[in-house]
Amino acid sequence: MSTLTTPHIDVHRGGDRMKTRVSWLDSKHSFSFGEHYDPENTHHGLLLVNNEDVVSPGQGFDTHPHRDMEIVTWVLGGSLVHQDSLGHSGVIYPGLAQRMSAGTGILHSEKNDSWRLDGAIEHDDPVHFVQMWVVPDEPGLDPGYQQLEIDDELAGGGLVTVASGLPRYRDRTAIAINSSHSALHVARMPGDPEHVVDLPDAPYTHLFVARGEVEMEGVGTLYEGDAVRLTRTGGQRVEANGPAEIMVWEMHARLGGQ
């Protein structure tokens, strides 16, 4: 648990992430995950998981349980099939935000086998996605699922609110999460001087470079896979050196309270 009360910026390079690699999966973990445990790297704010996964065609995560967690999945390339014990079944693709509230308990699977649902010809494309877990406001909520197409909004090049429980973003088009202190924003930046974004000012912010290369005020160059954890600071400008995509969690609480 962080006890920092003064502004702090911590840069984590993509190459330093913990990794899980098997025949069908290349997974990089920003925080402790599974067998990879570092007591000094368990979360930031309310964000416990930021996994970047590449799954081979026809492969994926078999049915497994989750409980008391808000899980947001963002696909960068390819397509991911979601199926769960509530009866939801669908294909997630770039520009489609998805949230699963595990609540009292849910079973789901995630596979790179979209042709089995839509009857298309079997493909050989991997699926590349980021999955993020944040802590809900309280345990024991009803499990749930939501998805929303926001591709058009992303075309503007600025920060778009993708998932939120923060009241200030209630009127924005975004999927809802049961975390009233958290919001996820995404920017697809074309890489020209007209499309510069300012990070939100929050007690806890997590920036992840999902694609490309960016320049962050006060930090310098960030490359694909890099992340920055900000505490008690915000408002820094971010400019892309060519086409890039960044994901920003704005959090107004941390694990265990304010």
XYZ file of C-alpha atoms in Angstrom:
258
model
C 0.000 0.000 0.000
C 1.389 3.357 -1.005
C 1.937 5.946 1.723
C 3.227 8.669 -0.588
C 1.684 12.076 0.054
C 4.013 14.186 -2.081
C 4.024 14.311 -5.907
C 5.873 11.365 -7.384
C 6.428 10.003 -10.914
C 7.676 6.454 -11.408
C 8.607 5.191 -14.893
C 8.387 1.438 -15.600
C 9.954 0.254 -18.852
C 8.168 -2.356 -20.926
C 11.190 -4.637 -21.096
C 11.289 -4.928 -17.307
C 7.797 -6.399 -16.971
C 7.267 -9.908 -15.634
C 6.441 -12.357 -18.412
C 4.454 -15.534 -18.949
C 5.273 -17.362 -22.162
C 3.871 -20.686 -23.318
C 3.274 -22.099 -26.794
C 0.063 -20.101 -27.378
C 0.485 -17.089 -25.078
C 2.869 -14.159 -24.725
C 1.793 -12.212 -21.634
C 3.523 -9.242 -20.007
C 2.470 -8.170 -16.506
C 2.801 -4.616 -15.192
C 2.011 -5.816 -11.657
C 2.385 -9.051 -9.691
C 0.256 -11.713 -11.356
C -0.101 -15.469 -10.893
C 3.223 -17.082 -10.089
C 4.998 -13.747 -10.603
C 4.912 -12.038 -7.212
C 6.808 -8.969 -6.101
C 5.608 -7.506 -2.780
C 6.841 -4.074 -3.919
C 4.791 -4.220 -7.127
C 1.216 -5.293 -6.409
C -0.898 -2.316 -7.546
C -1.118 1.412 -8.143
C -4.142 3.253 -6.798
C -7.012 0.827 -7.427
C -5.383 -0.854 -10.449
C -4.227 -4.403 -9.672
C -3.711 -5.877 -13.137
C -2.476 -4.443 -16.429
C -1.669 -7.446 -18.607
C -0.688 -7.159 -22.258
C -1.480 -10.476 -23.951
C -0.934 -11.974 -27.397
C -2.869 -15.203 -27.992
C -2.367 -17.537 -30.956
C -5.313 -18.401 -33.246
C -7.526 -21.208 -32.006
C -6.133 -20.843 -28.486
C -7.010 -18.950 -25.331
C -8.024 -19.039 -21.709
C -10.392 -21.880 -20.863
C -13.324 -21.331 -18.513
C -12.101 -19.987 -15.171
C -13.610 -18.082 -12.210
C -13.383 -14.484 -11.018
C -14.843 -12.747 -7.984
C -15.158 -9.169 -6.672
C -13.267 -7.452 -9.480
C -14.046 -5.018 -12.309
C -12.329 -6.395 -15.427
C -11.908 -4.179 -18.508
C -10.601 -5.647 -21.765
C -9.280 -3.525 -24.651
C -8.305 -5.208 -27.924
C -5.454 -3.684 -29.939
C -5.474 -6.124 -32.857
C -7.381 -9.210 -33.948
C -10.531 -10.457 -32.229
C -11.244 -12.056 -28.868
C -14.249 -14.253 -28.099
C -15.830 -13.841 -24.673
C -18.251 -16.376 -23.178
C -19.474 -16.422 -19.576
C -21.774 -18.167 -17.132
C -24.350 -15.361 -17.422
C -24.939 -16.376 -21.033
C -23.029 -13.572 -22.718
C -21.173 -14.500 -25.882
C -19.546 -12.149 -28.349
C -16.484 -10.975 -30.219
C -14.380 -8.078 -28.896
C -12.349 -6.140 -31.464
C -10.429 -2.819 -31.640
C -12.679 0.086 -30.705
C -15.124 -2.066 -28.728
C -14.798 -1.581 -24.964
C -15.788 -4.456 -22.689
C -16.365 -4.695 -18.946
C -17.104 -7.750 -16.831
C -18.094 -7.280 -13.191
C -17.158 -10.476 -11.386
C -19.124 -9.613 -8.239
C -20.269 -12.649 -6.240
C -18.709 -14.916 -8.852
C -18.607 -15.523 -12.585
C -17.059 -18.048 -14.959
C -15.752 -16.998 -18.363
C -13.442 -17.963 -21.201
C -11.464 -15.849 -23.678
C -10.437 -17.406 -26.980
C -8.961 -16.397 -30.310
C -11.476 -18.441 -32.289
C -14.038 -15.995 -33.660
C -14.731 -18.184 -36.706
C -16.499 -20.679 -34.429
C -19.133 -18.051 -33.654
C -19.589 -16.274 -36.979
C -18.968 -19.168 -39.361
C -16.080 -17.401 -41.073
C -13.047 -19.108 -42.541
C -10.466 -20.066 -39.930
C -7.744 -17.413 -39.705
C -4.139 -17.416 -38.518
C -4.055 -13.965 -36.887
C -3.053 -13.536 -33.238
C -5.193 -11.388 -30.948
C -3.425 -8.628 -29.035
C -5.192 -7.088 -26.055
C -4.765 -5.406 -22.684
C -6.752 -6.618 -19.698
C -7.061 -4.467 -16.582
C -8.540 -5.175 -13.153
C -9.692 -2.528 -10.675
C -11.187 -2.991 -7.231
C -14.973 -2.393 -6.961
C -16.489 -0.109 -4.341
C -17.710 -3.061 -2.318
C -17.643 -6.866 -2.439
C -20.638 -9.076 -3.134
C -22.155 -7.107 -6.018
C -24.202 -8.834 -8.702
C -22.011 -9.996 -11.592
C -22.564 -8.228 -14.895
C -21.318 -7.520 -18.409
C -21.280 -4.529 -20.757
C -19.711 -3.654 -24.082
C -19.771 -0.495 -26.159
C -18.491 0.559 -29.575
C -16.514 3.841 -29.271
C -14.357 3.717 -32.398
C -15.822 6.934 -33.834
C -14.986 8.931 -30.695
C -11.367 7.748 -30.817
C -10.938 9.184 -34.316
C -10.653 12.677 -32.796
C -7.198 11.899 -31.402
C -7.863 13.119 -27.848
C -8.478 11.296 -24.582
C -11.774 9.413 -24.694
C -13.379 8.064 -21.522
C -13.737 4.333 -22.152
C -14.839 3.008 -18.759
C -15.834 4.981 -15.691
C -17.462 4.957 -12.296
C -16.508 8.572 -11.554
C -19.592 10.817 -11.254
C -17.879 13.599 -13.228
C -17.968 11.450 -16.377
C -21.537 10.209 -15.958
C -22.745 12.074 -19.050
C -19.979 10.768 -21.311
C -20.356 7.750 -23.570
C -18.504 5.019 -21.711
C -19.038 1.629 -20.180
C -19.863 1.736 -16.474
C -17.704 0.160 -13.797
C -18.567 -0.364 -10.123
C -15.664 1.775 -8.972
C -16.747 5.325 -8.179
C -13.124 6.509 -7.876
C -11.807 5.205 -11.232
C -11.959 5.972 -14.937
C -10.079 4.653 -17.971
C -9.293 7.009 -20.844
C -7.779 6.050 -24.216
C -6.255 8.247 -26.915
C -5.379 7.173 -30.449
C -2.924 9.869 -31.364
C -2.128 10.437 -35.056
C 1.276 11.945 -34.262
C 0.868 15.568 -35.321
C 1.296 18.761 -33.230
C -2.464 19.397 -33.232
C -3.174 16.255 -31.192
C -1.528 16.701 -27.810
C -3.275 15.429 -24.686
C -3.082 16.568 -21.070
C -3.152 13.902 -18.373
C -5.898 14.190 -15.758
C -4.948 15.615 -12.375
C -5.636 12.862 -9.834
C -4.146 11.344 -6.682
C -3.222 8.249 -8.692
C -2.738 8.006 -12.468
C -1.420 5.136 -14.573
C -0.335 5.784 -18.173
C 0.396 2.815 -20.437
C 1.807 3.149 -23.963
C -0.081 0.491 -25.890
C 1.311 1.454 -29.304
C 3.988 3.664 -30.719
C 6.180 6.222 -28.994
C 5.284 9.373 -27.081
C 6.943 12.288 -25.321
C 5.697 13.062 -21.814
C 6.341 16.412 -20.189
C 8.846 16.058 -17.361
C 9.621 12.431 -18.246
C 10.870 12.267 -21.836
C 10.432 9.515 -24.392
C 8.149 6.576 -23.623
C 8.153 3.529 -25.860
C 5.592 0.836 -26.583
C 5.003 -1.171 -23.404
C 6.290 1.537 -21.067
C 4.149 2.756 -18.163
C 4.221 5.732 -15.829
C 2.719 5.733 -12.334
C 1.875 9.199 -11.039
C 1.003 10.010 -7.440
C -0.457 13.359 -6.344
C 0.322 14.999 -9.670
C -1.161 15.409 -13.127
C -1.746 17.736 -16.060
C 1.422 16.705 -17.932
C 1.279 17.037 -21.701
C 1.777 13.969 -23.881
C 2.698 14.216 -27.567
C 3.089 11.309 -29.972
C 6.107 10.730 -32.210
C 3.974 9.206 -34.950
C 0.783 7.139 -34.589
C 0.403 5.981 -30.984
C -2.195 4.749 -28.524
C -2.124 5.462 -24.796
C -4.314 4.161 -21.967
C -4.737 6.285 -18.846
C -6.334 5.258 -15.547
C -7.484 8.199 -13.434
C -7.986 7.123 -9.818
C -9.089 9.135 -6.790
C -8.488 6.447 -4.177
C -6.088 3.633 -3.479
C -6.375 0.123 -2.158
C -7.431 0.399 1.456
C -8.938 3.892 1.224
C -8.133 7.458 0.270
